[in-house]
mmCIF file of C-alpha atoms and ligand atoms in Angstrom:
data_model
loop_
_atom_site.group_PDB
_atom_site.id
_atom_site.type_symbol
_atom_site.label_atom_id
_atom_site.label_comp_id
_atom_site.label_asym_id
_atom_site.label_seq_id
_atom_site.Cartn_x
_atom_site.Cartn_y
_atom_site.Cartn_z
ATOM 1 C CA MET M 621 -7.489 94.297 25.254
ATOM 2 C CA ALA M 622 -5.311 91.282 24.068
ATOM 3 C CA SER M 623 -4.716 88.465 25.473
ATOM 4 C CA VAL M 624 -1.141 86.228 25.386
ATOM 5 C CA LEU M 625 -0.931 82.483 26.794
ATOM 6 C CA ALA M 626 1.789 82.987 29.649
ATOM 7 C CA GLU M 627 3.104 81.965 33.382
ATOM 8 C CA PRO M 628 1.625 81.844 36.003
ATOM 9 C CA TYR M 629 -1.438 83.156 33.777
ATOM 10 C CA GLU M 630 -2.561 84.822 30.621
ATOM 11 C CA PHE M 631 -0.682 88.532 30.519
ATOM 12 C CA GLU M 632 -3.608 90.754 29.139
ATOM 13 C CA PHE M 633 -2.636 93.869 27.749
ATOM 14 C CA ASP M 634 -3.731 97.020 26.061
ATOM 15 C CA PRO M 635 -0.859 97.654 22.883
ATOM 16 C CA ARG M 636 -1.616 101.360 23.406
ATOM 17 C CA SER M 637 -0.585 101.398 26.989
ATOM 18 C CA CYS M 638 2.129 98.650 26.936
ATOM 19 C CA ALA M 639 5.837 99.266 25.671
ATOM 20 C CA LEU M 640 8.135 97.054 24.237
ATOM 21 C CA MET M 641 11.147 97.762 26.227
ATOM 22 C CA ILE M 642 14.580 95.764 24.500
ATOM 23 C CA ILE M 643 17.405 95.669 27.021
ATOM 24 C CA ASP M 644 21.465 96.380 26.457
ATOM 25 C CA MET M 645 21.512 94.151 22.879
ATOM 26 C CA GLN M 646 24.431 95.754 22.658
ATOM 27 C CA ARG M 647 27.748 94.719 20.215
ATOM 28 C CA ASP M 648 30.105 94.143 23.628
ATOM 29 C CA PHE M 649 27.550 91.812 25.181
ATOM 30 C CA VAL M 650 26.348 89.554 22.184
ATOM 31 C CA ASP M 651 28.694 90.167 19.144
ATOM 32 C CA PRO M 652 31.865 87.778 18.555
ATOM 33 C CA GLY M 653 34.940 89.619 19.184
ATOM 34 C CA GLY M 654 33.137 91.918 21.974
ATOM 35 C CA PHE M 655 33.875 92.450 25.449
ATOM 36 C CA GLY M 656 31.567 89.299 26.440
ATOM 37 C CA GLU M 657 33.421 86.972 24.495
ATOM 38 C CA ALA M 658 36.742 88.281 25.720
ATOM 39 C CA LEU M 659 35.894 87.421 29.244
ATOM 40 C CA GLY M 660 35.324 83.791 27.802
ATOM 41 C CA ASN M 661 31.569 83.725 27.264
ATOM 42 C CA ASP M 662 29.731 81.509 24.879
ATOM 43 C CA VAL M 663 27.695 84.732 22.625
ATOM 44 C CA SER M 664 26.111 82.028 21.036
ATOM 45 C CA LEU M 665 23.769 81.626 24.014
ATOM 46 C CA LEU M 666 22.690 85.461 23.450
ATOM 47 C CA ARG M 667 22.665 85.735 20.087
ATOM 48 C CA LYS M 668 19.569 82.866 19.790
ATOM 49 C CA ALA M 669 17.381 85.895 21.334
ATOM 50 C CA ILE M 670 18.176 88.355 18.409
ATOM 51 C CA ALA M 671 15.921 86.653 15.321
ATOM 52 C CA PRO M 672 12.884 86.355 17.844
ATOM 53 C CA THR M 673 13.250 90.018 19.086
ATOM 54 C CA GLY M 674 13.594 90.817 15.663
ATOM 55 C CA LYS M 675 10.152 89.741 14.812
ATOM 56 C CA VAL M 676 8.697 91.196 17.657
ATOM 57 C CA LEU M 677 10.447 94.399 17.153
ATOM 58 C CA ASP M 678 8.953 94.480 13.920
ATOM 59 C CA ALA M 679 5.316 93.665 14.901
ATOM 60 C CA ALA M 680 5.404 95.957 17.964
ATOM 61 C CA ARG M 681 6.374 98.922 15.302
ATOM 62 C CA LYS M 682 3.688 97.992 12.827
ATOM 63 C CA LYS M 683 1.209 98.043 15.709
ATOM 64 C CA GLY M 684 2.669 101.681 16.921
ATOM 65 C CA MET M 685 3.574 100.230 20.121
ATOM 66 C CA LEU M 686 6.216 102.317 22.122
ATOM 67 C CA VAL M 687 9.252 100.666 21.488
ATOM 68 C CA ILE M 688 12.310 101.785 24.224
ATOM 69 C CA HIS M 689 15.612 100.662 23.861
ATOM 70 C CA THR M 690 18.443 100.226 26.882
ATOM 71 C CA ARG M 691 22.094 100.709 26.834
ATOM 72 C CA GLU M 692 24.558 99.813 29.409
ATOM 73 C CA GLY M 693 27.113 102.112 29.650
ATOM 74 C CA HIS M 694 29.163 105.376 31.048
ATOM 75 C CA ARG M 695 30.113 108.959 30.000
ATOM 76 C CA GLN M 696 33.223 109.531 27.988
ATOM 77 C CA ASP M 697 35.078 111.030 31.330
ATOM 78 C CA LEU M 698 33.552 107.835 33.194
ATOM 79 C CA SER M 699 32.359 110.641 36.239
ATOM 80 C CA ASP M 700 29.252 108.388 36.049
ATOM 81 C CA LEU M 701 31.360 104.837 36.525
ATOM 82 C CA PRO M 702 31.363 103.647 40.490
ATOM 83 C CA ASP M 703 34.494 102.772 41.619
ATOM 84 C CA ASN M 704 33.380 99.102 42.545
ATOM 85 C CA LYS M 705 32.009 98.379 39.035
ATOM 86 C CA LYS M 706 35.293 99.969 37.577
ATOM 87 C CA VAL M 707 37.579 97.429 40.094
ATOM 88 C CA ARG M 708 34.960 94.353 40.542
ATOM 89 C CA GLY M 709 36.337 91.305 38.543
ATOM 90 C CA ARG M 710 39.771 92.624 38.663
ATOM 91 C CA LEU M 711 40.078 92.749 35.203
ATOM 92 C CA GLU M 712 43.042 93.859 33.053
ATOM 93 C CA THR M 713 40.465 95.498 30.694
ATOM 94 C CA GLY M 714 37.493 96.342 32.170
ATOM 95 C CA ILE M 715 34.797 99.108 31.875
ATOM 96 C CA GLY M 716 36.332 102.049 30.394
ATOM 97 C CA ASP M 717 39.333 100.505 29.067
ATOM 98 C CA GLN M 718 40.180 100.159 24.996
ATOM 99 C CA GLY M 719 38.516 96.814 24.262
ATOM 100 C CA PRO M 720 38.194 94.598 21.335
ATOM 101 C CA MET M 721 35.678 96.993 20.234
ATOM 102 C CA ARG M 722 36.955 100.143 21.414
ATOM 103 C CA ARG M 723 36.512 101.605 24.974
ATOM 104 C CA ILE M 724 34.083 98.996 26.698
ATOM 105 C CA LEU M 725 30.696 100.283 28.133
ATOM 106 C CA VAL M 726 31.445 103.830 26.706
ATOM 107 C CA ARG M 727 28.691 105.676 25.356
ATOM 108 C CA GLY M 728 29.890 106.819 21.793
ATOM 109 C CA GLU M 729 32.087 103.715 21.322
ATOM 110 C CA TYR M 730 31.028 100.809 18.729
ATOM 111 C CA GLY M 731 30.949 98.401 21.255
ATOM 112 C CA HIS M 732 28.600 100.098 23.320
ATOM 113 C CA ASP M 733 25.939 100.870 20.533
ATOM 114 C CA ILE M 734 23.109 97.797 19.708
ATOM 115 C CA VAL M 735 23.650 95.444 17.056
ATOM 116 C CA ASP M 736 22.606 96.439 13.664
ATOM 117 C CA GLU M 737 20.083 93.605 13.436
ATOM 118 C CA LEU M 738 17.817 95.693 16.136
ATOM 119 C CA LYS M 739 18.823 99.138 15.442
ATOM 120 C CA PRO M 740 16.615 101.506 16.741
ATOM 121 C CA GLU M 741 14.582 103.506 14.542
ATOM 122 C CA PRO M 742 14.778 107.436 14.609
ATOM 123 C CA GLY M 743 11.786 108.573 17.113
ATOM 124 C CA GLU M 744 12.641 105.439 19.632
ATOM 125 C CA PRO M 745 13.967 106.275 22.820
ATOM 126 C CA ILE M 746 17.037 105.228 23.668
ATOM 127 C CA VAL M 747 17.794 105.030 27.564
ATOM 128 C CA ASP M 748 21.453 105.065 28.261
ATOM 129 C CA LYS M 749 21.499 103.640 32.079
ATOM 130 C CA PRO M 750 24.783 103.650 34.013
ATOM 131 C CA GLY M 751 23.686 100.617 36.385
ATOM 132 C CA LYS M 752 22.247 97.061 35.668
ATOM 133 C CA GLY M 753 18.420 98.398 36.172
ATOM 134 C CA ALA M 754 17.113 100.402 33.529
ATOM 135 C CA PHE M 755 15.200 102.600 35.851
ATOM 136 C CA TYR M 756 18.345 103.611 38.388
ATOM 137 C CA ALA M 757 19.804 107.009 37.482
ATOM 138 C CA THR M 758 17.688 107.164 34.115
ATOM 139 C CA ASP M 759 14.435 109.364 32.926
ATOM 140 C CA LEU M 760 12.688 105.735 31.653
ATOM 141 C CA ASP M 761 9.896 106.315 34.764
ATOM 142 C CA SER M 762 8.928 109.861 33.659
ATOM 143 C CA MET M 763 8.695 108.707 29.960
ATOM 144 C CA LEU M 764 6.791 105.541 30.445
ATOM 145 C CA HIS M 765 4.456 107.559 32.764
ATOM 146 C CA ASN M 766 3.948 110.409 30.556
ATOM 147 C CA ARG M 767 2.826 108.137 27.634
ATOM 148 C CA GLY M 768 0.299 106.360 29.720
ATOM 149 C CA ILE M 769 2.450 103.165 29.624
ATOM 150 C CA LYS M 770 1.303 100.729 32.408
ATOM 151 C CA GLN M 771 3.117 97.324 30.979
ATOM 152 C CA LEU M 772 6.131 96.219 29.358
ATOM 153 C CA MET M 773 7.047 93.333 26.877
ATOM 154 C CA VAL M 774 10.703 92.638 27.871
ATOM 155 C CA CYS M 775 13.326 91.427 25.432
ATOM 156 C CA GLY M 776 17.062 91.358 26.127
ATOM 157 C CA VAL M 777 20.229 90.481 27.639
ATOM 158 C CA THR M 778 21.162 88.915 30.165
ATOM 159 C CA THR M 779 18.577 87.523 31.554
ATOM 160 C CA GLU M 780 19.584 87.222 35.313
ATOM 161 C CA VAL M 781 21.505 90.637 35.540
ATOM 162 C CA CYS M 782 19.835 93.707 33.596
ATOM 163 C CA VAL M 783 16.524 92.043 32.605
ATOM 164 C CA ASN M 784 16.125 90.434 36.167
ATOM 165 C CA THR M 785 17.115 94.219 37.409
ATOM 166 C CA SER M 786 14.744 96.246 35.345
ATOM 167 C CA VAL M 787 11.810 93.653 35.594
ATOM 168 C CA ARG M 788 11.925 94.216 39.440
ATOM 169 C CA GLU M 789 12.632 97.574 39.326
ATOM 170 C CA ALA M 790 9.695 98.271 37.181
ATOM 171 C CA ASN M 791 7.422 95.701 39.323
ATOM 172 C CA ASP M 792 7.824 97.992 42.662
ATOM 173 C CA ARG M 793 7.167 101.291 40.128
ATOM 174 C CA GLY M 794 3.715 99.516 39.653
ATOM 175 C CA TYR M 795 4.267 98.263 35.807
ATOM 176 C CA ASP M 796 3.374 94.789 34.720
ATOM 177 C CA CYS M 797 5.933 93.003 32.507
ATOM 178 C CA LEU M 798 6.123 90.156 30.370
ATOM 179 C CA VAL M 799 9.295 88.505 29.742
ATOM 180 C CA LEU M 800 9.531 86.861 26.296
ATOM 181 C CA GLU M 801 11.482 83.786 27.271
ATOM 182 C CA ASP M 802 13.124 82.935 23.726
ATOM 183 C CA CYS M 803 13.674 87.027 23.175
ATOM 184 C CA VAL M 804 16.224 87.239 26.774
ATOM 185 C CA GLY M 805 19.508 85.271 26.758
ATOM 186 C CA SER M 806 22.170 84.467 29.595
ATOM 187 C CA TYR M 807 25.581 83.012 29.039
ATOM 188 C CA PHE M 808 24.817 80.373 31.562
ATOM 189 C CA PRO M 809 21.723 77.986 30.799
ATOM 190 C CA GLU M 810 21.189 77.275 34.825
ATOM 191 C CA PHE M 811 20.628 81.043 35.383
ATOM 192 C CA GLN M 812 18.528 81.487 32.658
ATOM 193 C CA THR M 813 16.119 78.865 33.779
ATOM 194 C CA ALA M 814 16.235 80.044 37.111
ATOM 195 C CA SER M 815 16.105 83.624 36.862
ATOM 196 C CA LEU M 816 12.858 83.243 34.545
ATOM 197 C CA ASN M 817 11.218 80.853 37.130
ATOM 198 C CA MET M 818 12.021 83.316 39.899
ATOM 199 C CA ILE M 819 9.845 86.288 38.158
ATOM 200 C CA LYS M 820 6.783 84.263 37.423
ATOM 201 C CA ALA M 821 6.928 81.883 40.508
ATOM 202 C CA GLN M 822 4.345 82.511 43.526
ATOM 203 C CA GLY M 823 1.590 83.582 41.388
ATOM 204 C CA GLY M 824 3.921 86.024 39.328
ATOM 205 C CA ILE M 825 6.125 87.698 41.850
ATOM 206 C CA PHE M 826 8.053 90.000 39.590
ATOM 207 C CA GLY M 827 5.858 89.500 36.661
ATOM 208 C CA TRP M 828 5.032 86.934 33.639
ATOM 209 C CA VAL M 829 7.082 84.886 31.525
ATOM 210 C CA GLY M 830 5.966 83.723 27.955
ATOM 211 C CA LYS M 831 7.208 83.026 24.249
ATOM 212 C CA SER M 832 7.220 85.488 21.511
ATOM 213 C CA LYS M 833 4.940 83.416 19.181
ATOM 214 C CA PRO M 834 1.677 83.648 21.553
ATOM 215 C CA PHE M 835 2.367 87.376 21.873
ATOM 216 C CA LEU M 836 2.689 87.835 18.197
ATOM 217 C CA ASP M 837 -0.591 86.298 17.687
ATOM 218 C CA ALA M 838 -2.383 87.760 20.565
ATOM 219 C CA LEU M 839 -0.794 91.272 18.771
ATOM 220 C CA ALA M 840 -2.015 90.531 15.292
ATOM 221 C CA LYS M 841 -5.621 90.121 16.865
ATOM 222 C CA ALA M 842 -5.688 92.922 18.986
HETATM 223 N N1 LIG W 1440 22.921 94.123 30.269
HETATM 224 C C1 LIG W 1440 23.356 93.392 31.186
HETATM 225 O O1 LIG W 1440 22.961 92.436 31.536
HETATM 226 N N2 LIG W 1440 25.039 93.511 31.599
HETATM 227 C C2 LIG W 1440 25.670 92.822 32.365
HETATM 228 O O2 LIG W 1440 26.975 92.941 32.695
HETATM 229 N N3 LIG W 1440 25.335 91.436 32.322
HETATM 230 C C3 LIG W 1440 26.296 90.533 32.751
HETATM 231 O O3 LIG W 1440 25.538 89.257 32.532
HETATM 232 N N4 LIG W 1440 27.496 90.688 33.106
#
């Protein structure tokens, strides 16, 4: 067992039963010129998470941990796009429309794919999810169950939306999550702080929060 300095207390894990889950590091959320930026957001707040996540990804691969990537998006025919998600925000250019990086959050489109810096390697599962949570309408739970995964190391964007939703879903399904705070990002600094606090409050009501460096140190020793 490895032990990582974290809050509310140390996170103990075995790399064989712990997976790295990188949530929605997609061009449309993170890259300059994408959908996120077109909505007026400062993508540099999300981009800060790329380099530390890259280090965690390298280390997890070297250790042979299961690495799972998720992407938020929809079928080309939008048959899995609920009407409320389509109309929410009253956007002129929204999900399914032609955006700056081709059709927004549509599978197979340029902006929907994962940024080059964190490109999945062959053999690493990619979970395409229609919702904010990684477990909703996906085969993630059975994939983790079949591989004996009990714990998740979590990176990705955005902290208060897809990361938080996925951590809550994971927790209810019996998985322990450690969220690496320098590897997650939000367009809103106050939400970054609040959503990490919510996870680790009340004795770790949804999970643990830590930093990538102690995780890398623990993994090196494991
Ligand atoms: N991946 C994810 O968080 N999807 C979002 O729509 N996030 C926002 O913060 N909008």
